Coordinates of C-alpha atoms in Angstrom, one line a residue:
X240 CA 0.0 0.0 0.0
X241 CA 1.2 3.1 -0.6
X242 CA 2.9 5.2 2.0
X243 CA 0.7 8.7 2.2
X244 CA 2.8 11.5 3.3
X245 CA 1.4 14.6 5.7
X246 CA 1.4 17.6 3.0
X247 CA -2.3 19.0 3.2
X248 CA -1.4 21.0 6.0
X249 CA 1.1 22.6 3.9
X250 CA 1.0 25.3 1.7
X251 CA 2.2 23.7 -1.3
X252 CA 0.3 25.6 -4.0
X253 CA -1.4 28.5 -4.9
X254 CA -4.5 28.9 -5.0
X255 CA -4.8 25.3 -3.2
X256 CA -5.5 22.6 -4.6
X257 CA -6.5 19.3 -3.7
X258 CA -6.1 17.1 -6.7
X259 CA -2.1 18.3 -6.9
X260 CA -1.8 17.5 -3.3
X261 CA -3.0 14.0 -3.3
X262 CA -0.9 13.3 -6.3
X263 CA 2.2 15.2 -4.6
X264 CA 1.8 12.7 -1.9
X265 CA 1.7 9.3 -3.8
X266 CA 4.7 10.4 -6.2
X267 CA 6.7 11.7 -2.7
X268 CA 5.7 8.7 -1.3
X269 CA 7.8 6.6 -3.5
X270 CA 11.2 8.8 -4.0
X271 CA 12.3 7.5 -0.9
X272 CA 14.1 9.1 2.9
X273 CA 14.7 12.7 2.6
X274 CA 15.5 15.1 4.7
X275 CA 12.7 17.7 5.5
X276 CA 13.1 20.4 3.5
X277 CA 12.5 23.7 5.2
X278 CA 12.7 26.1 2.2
X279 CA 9.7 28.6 1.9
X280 CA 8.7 27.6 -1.4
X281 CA 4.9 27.5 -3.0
X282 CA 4.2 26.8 -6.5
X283 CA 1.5 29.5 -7.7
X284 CA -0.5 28.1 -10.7
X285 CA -1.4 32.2 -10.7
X286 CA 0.1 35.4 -10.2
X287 CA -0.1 35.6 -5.9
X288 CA -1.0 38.9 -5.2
X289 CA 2.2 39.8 -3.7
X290 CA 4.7 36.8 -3.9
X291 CA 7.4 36.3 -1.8
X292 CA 10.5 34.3 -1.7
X293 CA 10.1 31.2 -2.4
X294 CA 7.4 31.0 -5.2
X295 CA 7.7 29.4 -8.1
X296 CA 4.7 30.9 -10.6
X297 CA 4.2 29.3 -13.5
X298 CA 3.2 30.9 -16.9
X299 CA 3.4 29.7 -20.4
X300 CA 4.5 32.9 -22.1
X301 CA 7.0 35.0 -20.1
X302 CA 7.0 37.6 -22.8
X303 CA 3.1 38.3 -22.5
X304 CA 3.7 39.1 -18.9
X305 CA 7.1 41.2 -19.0
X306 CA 6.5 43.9 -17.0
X307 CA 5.4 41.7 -14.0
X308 CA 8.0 38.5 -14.8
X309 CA 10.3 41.4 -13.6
X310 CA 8.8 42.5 -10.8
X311 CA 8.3 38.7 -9.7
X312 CA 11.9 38.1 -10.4
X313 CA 13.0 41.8 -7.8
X314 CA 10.7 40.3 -5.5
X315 CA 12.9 37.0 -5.1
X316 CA 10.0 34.8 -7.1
X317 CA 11.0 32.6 -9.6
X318 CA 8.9 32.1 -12.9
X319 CA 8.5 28.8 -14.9
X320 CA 7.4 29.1 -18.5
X321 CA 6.0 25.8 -19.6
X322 CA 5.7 25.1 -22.8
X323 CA 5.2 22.0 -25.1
X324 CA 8.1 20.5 -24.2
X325 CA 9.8 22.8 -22.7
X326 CA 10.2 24.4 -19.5
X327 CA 12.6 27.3 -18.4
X328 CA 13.1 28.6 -15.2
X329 CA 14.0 32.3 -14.2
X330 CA 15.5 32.7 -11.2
X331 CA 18.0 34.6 -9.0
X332 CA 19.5 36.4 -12.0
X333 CA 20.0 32.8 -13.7
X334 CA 17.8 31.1 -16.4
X335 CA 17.8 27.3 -16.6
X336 CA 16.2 26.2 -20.1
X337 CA 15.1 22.7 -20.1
X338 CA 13.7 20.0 -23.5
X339 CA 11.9 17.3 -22.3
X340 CA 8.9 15.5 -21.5
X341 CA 6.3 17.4 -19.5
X342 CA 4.0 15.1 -18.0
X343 CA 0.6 15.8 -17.1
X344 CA 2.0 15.2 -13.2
X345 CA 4.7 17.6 -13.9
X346 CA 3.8 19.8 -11.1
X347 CA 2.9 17.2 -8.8
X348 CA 6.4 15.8 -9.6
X349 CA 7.9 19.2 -8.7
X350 CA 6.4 19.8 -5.7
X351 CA 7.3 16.0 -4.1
X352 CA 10.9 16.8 -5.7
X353 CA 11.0 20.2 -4.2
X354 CA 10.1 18.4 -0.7
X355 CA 13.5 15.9 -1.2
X356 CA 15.2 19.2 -0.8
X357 CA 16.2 19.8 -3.8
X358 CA 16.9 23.0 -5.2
X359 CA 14.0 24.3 -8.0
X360 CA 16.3 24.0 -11.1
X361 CA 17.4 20.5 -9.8
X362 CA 13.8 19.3 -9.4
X363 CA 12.7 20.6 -12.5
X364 CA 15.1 18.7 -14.0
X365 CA 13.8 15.5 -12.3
X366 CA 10.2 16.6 -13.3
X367 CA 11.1 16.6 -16.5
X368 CA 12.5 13.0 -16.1
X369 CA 9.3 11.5 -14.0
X370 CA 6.2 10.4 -16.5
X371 CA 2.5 9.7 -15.5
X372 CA 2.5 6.9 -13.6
X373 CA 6.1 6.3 -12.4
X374 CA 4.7 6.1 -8.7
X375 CA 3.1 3.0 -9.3
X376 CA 5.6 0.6 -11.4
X377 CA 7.8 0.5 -8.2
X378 CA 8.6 1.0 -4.5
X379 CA 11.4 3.3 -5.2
X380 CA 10.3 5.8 -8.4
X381 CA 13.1 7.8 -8.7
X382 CA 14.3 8.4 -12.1
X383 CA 17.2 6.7 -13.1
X384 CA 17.1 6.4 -16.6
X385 CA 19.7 8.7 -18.5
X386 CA 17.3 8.7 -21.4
X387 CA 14.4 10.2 -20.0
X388 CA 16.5 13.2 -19.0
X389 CA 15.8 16.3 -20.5
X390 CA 18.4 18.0 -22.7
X391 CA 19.7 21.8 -21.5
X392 CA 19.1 24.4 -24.3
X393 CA 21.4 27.6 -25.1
X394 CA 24.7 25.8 -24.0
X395 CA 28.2 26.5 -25.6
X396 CA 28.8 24.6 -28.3
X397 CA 31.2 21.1 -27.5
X398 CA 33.9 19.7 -29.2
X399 CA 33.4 18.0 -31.9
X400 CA 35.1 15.2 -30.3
X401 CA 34.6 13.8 -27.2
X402 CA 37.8 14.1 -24.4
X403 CA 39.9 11.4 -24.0
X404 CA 39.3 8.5 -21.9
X405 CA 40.2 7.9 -18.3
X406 CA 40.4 5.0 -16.1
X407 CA 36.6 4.1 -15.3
X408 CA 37.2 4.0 -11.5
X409 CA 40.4 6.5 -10.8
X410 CA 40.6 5.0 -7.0
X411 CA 42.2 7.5 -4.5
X412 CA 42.5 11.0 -5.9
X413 CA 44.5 13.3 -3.7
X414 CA 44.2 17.0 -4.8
X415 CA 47.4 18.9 -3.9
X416 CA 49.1 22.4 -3.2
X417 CA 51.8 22.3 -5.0
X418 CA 54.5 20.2 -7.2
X419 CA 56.5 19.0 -3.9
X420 CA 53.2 17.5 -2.4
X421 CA 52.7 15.9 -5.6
X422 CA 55.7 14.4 -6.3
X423 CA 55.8 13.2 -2.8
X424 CA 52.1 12.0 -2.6
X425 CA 53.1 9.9 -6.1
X426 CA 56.4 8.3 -4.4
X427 CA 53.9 6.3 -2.1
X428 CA 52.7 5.1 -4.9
X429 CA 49.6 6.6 -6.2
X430 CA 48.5 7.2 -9.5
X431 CA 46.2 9.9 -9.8
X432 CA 46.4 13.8 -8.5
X433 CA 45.4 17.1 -9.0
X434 CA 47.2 20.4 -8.7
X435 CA 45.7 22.7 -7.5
X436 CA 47.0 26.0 -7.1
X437 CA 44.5 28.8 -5.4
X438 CA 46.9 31.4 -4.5
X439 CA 48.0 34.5 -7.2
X440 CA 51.3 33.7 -8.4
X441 CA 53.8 35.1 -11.0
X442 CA 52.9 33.2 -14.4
X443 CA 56.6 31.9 -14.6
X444 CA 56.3 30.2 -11.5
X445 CA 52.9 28.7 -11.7
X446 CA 54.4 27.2 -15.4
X447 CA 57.3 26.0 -13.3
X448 CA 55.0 24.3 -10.7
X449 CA 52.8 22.5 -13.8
X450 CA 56.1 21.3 -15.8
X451 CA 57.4 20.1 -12.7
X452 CA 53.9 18.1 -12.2
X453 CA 54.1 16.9 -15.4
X454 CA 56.9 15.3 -15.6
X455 CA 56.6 13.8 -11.7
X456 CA 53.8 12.2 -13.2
X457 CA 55.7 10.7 -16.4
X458 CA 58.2 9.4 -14.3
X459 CA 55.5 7.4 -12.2
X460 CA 53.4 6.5 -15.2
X461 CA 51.0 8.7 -13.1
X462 CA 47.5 10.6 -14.1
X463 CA 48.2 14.4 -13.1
X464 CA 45.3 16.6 -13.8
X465 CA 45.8 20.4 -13.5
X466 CA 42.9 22.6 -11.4
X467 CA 41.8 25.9 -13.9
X468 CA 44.9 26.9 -15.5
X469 CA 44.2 24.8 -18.4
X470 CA 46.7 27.0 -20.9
X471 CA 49.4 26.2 -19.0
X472 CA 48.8 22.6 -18.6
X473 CA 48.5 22.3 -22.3
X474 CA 51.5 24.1 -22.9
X475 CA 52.9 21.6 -20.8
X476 CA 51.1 18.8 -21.8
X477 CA 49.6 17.5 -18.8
X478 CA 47.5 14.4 -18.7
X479 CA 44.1 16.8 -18.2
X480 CA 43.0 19.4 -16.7
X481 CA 40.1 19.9 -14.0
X482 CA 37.5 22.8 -14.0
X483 CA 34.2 23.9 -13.2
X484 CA 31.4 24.6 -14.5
X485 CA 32.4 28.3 -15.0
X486 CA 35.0 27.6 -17.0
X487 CA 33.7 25.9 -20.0
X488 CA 32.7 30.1 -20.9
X489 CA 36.2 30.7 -21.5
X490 CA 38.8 28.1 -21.6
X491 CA 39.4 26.3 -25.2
X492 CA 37.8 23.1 -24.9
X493 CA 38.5 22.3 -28.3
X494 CA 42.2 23.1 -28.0
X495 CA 41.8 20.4 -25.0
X496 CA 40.2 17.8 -26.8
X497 CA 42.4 18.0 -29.7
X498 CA 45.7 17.5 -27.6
X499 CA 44.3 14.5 -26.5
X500 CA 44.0 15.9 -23.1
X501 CA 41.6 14.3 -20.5
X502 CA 38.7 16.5 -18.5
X503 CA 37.2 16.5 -15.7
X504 CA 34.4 18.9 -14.8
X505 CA 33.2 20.2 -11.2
X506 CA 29.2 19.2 -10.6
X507 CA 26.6 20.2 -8.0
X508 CA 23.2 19.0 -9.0
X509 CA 21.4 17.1 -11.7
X510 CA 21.3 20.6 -14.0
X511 CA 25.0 20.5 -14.3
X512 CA 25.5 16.8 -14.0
X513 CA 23.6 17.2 -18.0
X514 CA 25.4 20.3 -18.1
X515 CA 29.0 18.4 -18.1
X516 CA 27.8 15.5 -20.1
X517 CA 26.9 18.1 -22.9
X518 CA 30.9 18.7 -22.5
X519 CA 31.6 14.5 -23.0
X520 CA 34.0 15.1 -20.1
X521 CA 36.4 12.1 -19.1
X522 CA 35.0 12.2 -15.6
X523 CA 32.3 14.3 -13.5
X524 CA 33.3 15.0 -10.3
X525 CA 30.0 14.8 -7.6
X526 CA 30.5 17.3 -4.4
X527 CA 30.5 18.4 -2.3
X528 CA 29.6 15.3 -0.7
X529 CA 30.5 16.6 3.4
X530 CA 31.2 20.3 4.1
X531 CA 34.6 21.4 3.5
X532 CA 36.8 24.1 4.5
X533 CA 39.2 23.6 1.4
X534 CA 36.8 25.9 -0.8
X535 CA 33.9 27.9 -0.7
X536 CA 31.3 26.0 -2.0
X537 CA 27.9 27.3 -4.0
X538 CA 25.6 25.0 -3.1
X539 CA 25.0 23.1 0.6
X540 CA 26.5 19.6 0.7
X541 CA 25.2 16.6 -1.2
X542 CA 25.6 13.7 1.2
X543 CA 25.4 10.5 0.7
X544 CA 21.4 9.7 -0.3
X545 CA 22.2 12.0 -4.0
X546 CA 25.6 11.0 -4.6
X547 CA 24.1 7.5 -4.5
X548 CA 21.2 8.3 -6.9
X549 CA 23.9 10.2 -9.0
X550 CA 25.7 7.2 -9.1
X551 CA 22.6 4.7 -9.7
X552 CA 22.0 7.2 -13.2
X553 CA 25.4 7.7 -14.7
X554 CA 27.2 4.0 -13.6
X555 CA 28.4 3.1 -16.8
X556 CA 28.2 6.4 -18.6
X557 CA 30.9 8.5 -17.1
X558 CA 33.9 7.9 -14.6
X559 CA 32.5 9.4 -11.1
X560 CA 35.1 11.2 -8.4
X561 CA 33.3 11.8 -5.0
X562 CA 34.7 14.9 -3.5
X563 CA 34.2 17.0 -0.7
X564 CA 35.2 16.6 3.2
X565 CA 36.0 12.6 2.7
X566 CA 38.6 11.5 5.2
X567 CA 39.5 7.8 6.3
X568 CA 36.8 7.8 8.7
X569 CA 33.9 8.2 5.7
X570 CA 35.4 7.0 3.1
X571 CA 33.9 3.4 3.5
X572 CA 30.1 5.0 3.0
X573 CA 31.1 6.9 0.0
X574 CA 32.6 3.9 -1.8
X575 CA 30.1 1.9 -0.5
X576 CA 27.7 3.9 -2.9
X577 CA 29.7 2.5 -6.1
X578 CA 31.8 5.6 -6.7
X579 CA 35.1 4.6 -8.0
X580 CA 36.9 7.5 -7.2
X581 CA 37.2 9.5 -3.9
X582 CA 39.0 13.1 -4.3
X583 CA 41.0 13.5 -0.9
X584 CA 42.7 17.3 0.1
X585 CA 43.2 17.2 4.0
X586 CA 43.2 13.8 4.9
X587 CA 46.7 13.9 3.0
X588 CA 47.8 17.6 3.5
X589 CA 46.8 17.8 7.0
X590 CA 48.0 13.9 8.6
X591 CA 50.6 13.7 10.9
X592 CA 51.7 11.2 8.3
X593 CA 51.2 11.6 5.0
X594 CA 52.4 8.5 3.7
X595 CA 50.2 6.3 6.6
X596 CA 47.6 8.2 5.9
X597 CA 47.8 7.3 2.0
X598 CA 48.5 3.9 2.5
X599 CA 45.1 3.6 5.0
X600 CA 43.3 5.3 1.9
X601 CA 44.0 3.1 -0.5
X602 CA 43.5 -0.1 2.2
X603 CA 39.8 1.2 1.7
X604 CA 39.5 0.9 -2.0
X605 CA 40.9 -2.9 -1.9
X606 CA 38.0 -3.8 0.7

């Protein structure tokens, strides 16, 4: 029997309504544990007379309603236009364009998706994926097939071929300061780090630091990705580069590609999970998964629950790096989610010692 969840009492929708409710409940019902979400949001189905935060109206022709679209959007509203087969969302000075399926429980869908916790252009990128009747073919109806996902519209063009390959499960992935932490991290053995370099340096140097990573890595028939300065790691001809979703704007993917060089690409959600695949990356990295203090972050922390849906959906499509807070003391949860790669940064930098502390890591990807 169908688990019926207590949402009546909240104010879901506007003006209320029952029929969405009752279907929000049976599709909630079946996505599984979630956190409570305690986000202000309401989806208005018309204009409220003065919205607030955390509505979502939705409209089917944003250009028929311009003059209040804007005021919605000053007030801190967001504003879906649905469409036949499409669906864009406005908000916070960003617009998410999505090509898809709309089923006729879209908004149902998006409401039980919104109440997982998930942020409106991340569960209107699941709506997109649920279809009519999803609640009822199984006890868990989250969406998990890659196919049903809707495609993101007004994205850069990609290369017009795909990055090079990686290893499908990259094991322990220490992510490092600088080219004496990576040459000692790869002595002990491992065979895949980043650089990452934060701090404003002279260009010579920082194309000193990279060379030097390079060829530490050539000498250990090790994978050295470099974080963001992705000219100079071509010039060096580093094994890939690693960057986020930012930088696809400006960096020259194509130049990339070309060279042969492999890439991986930051991710913080389902919208740019399909963001980076547009990219045919060589891996996705999934974070954060735990707070960290290495970075700050734009979006709260996974945990475990979505990195293991992320996983469930992309298994097979893309080689996954967890990343994000992981130490010794987690990392048997993360991997026990089927993530074949865990990005480490303090539980190598910070150990009393380094080399115990790698060999401990990499104990827990043999287990």
């Amino acid at each position: 029997m169908t688990q019926r969840l207590a949402l009546k009492d909240r104010d879901l929708f506007w003006p209320p309504a029952d029929e969405l409710t009752e279907a929000t409940e049976r599709i909630r019902a079946r996505l599984g544990d979630w956190p409570p979400t305690h986000a202000p949001w309401r989806i208005c189905l018309t204009a409220p007379d003065a919205p607030n935060g955390g509505d979502l109206i939705v409209i089917a022709d944003a250009q028929q309603h311009r003059e209040q679209v804007a005021r919605w959007l000053v007030q801190g509203a967001g504003v879906i236009e649905a469409a036949q087969n499409t669906a864009t969302l406005h908000l916070g000075g960003e617009t998410y364009r999505l090509e898809g399926h709309l089923a006729d429980d879209w908004i149902a869908a998006l409401a039980a998706f919104l109440d997982c916790g998930f942020d409106p252009h991340d569960a209107l990128v699941l709506a997109l994926a649920w279809r009519d009747g999803d609640e009822t073919r199984a006890d868990d109806a989250f969406p998990a097939d890659l196919a049903r996902f809707p495609r993101l519209a007004g994205l850069p063009a990609a290369p017009a071929q795909a990055f090079a390959r990686c290893p499908d499960r990259l094991g322990l992935y220490p992510v490092l300061p600088t080219a004496e932490w990576v040459e000692r991290v790869l002595s002990f053995g491992v065979k895949t780090v980043q650089l990452r370099r934060k701090s404003a340096e002279p260009a010579a140097e920082l194309k000193r630091e990279i060379a030097r990573c390079v060829a530490v890595g050539r000498a250990h028939d090790a994978q050295v990705f470099i974080n963001d300065h992705w000219q100079a790691a071509l010039d060096a001809g580093a094994y890939g580069v690693h960057l986020g979703q930012e930088d696809v704007h400006t960096a020259d993917l194509s130049a990339l590609a070309a060279a042969g060089m492999r890439l991986g690409l930051s991710t913080h959600g389902y919208y740019e999970i399909l963001r980076a695949l547009h990219f045919r990356p060589s891996y996705i990295a999934l974070g954060a998964v735990f707070p960290t203090t290495t970075k700050v972050m734009p979006t709260a922390p996974q945990g475990l629950r979505r990195l293991a849906r992320y996983v469930r959906l992309l298994d097979g499509v893309v080689p996954l790096v967890a990343i994000g807070g992981i130490d010794l003391q987690v990392l048997p949860d993360v991997l026990a989610t089927g993530v074949g790669c865990a990005a480490v940064v303090r539980a190598v930098t910070q150990a009393a010692d380094p080399a115990a502390a790698v060999s401990a890591l990499q104990l827990g990807f043999t287990r």
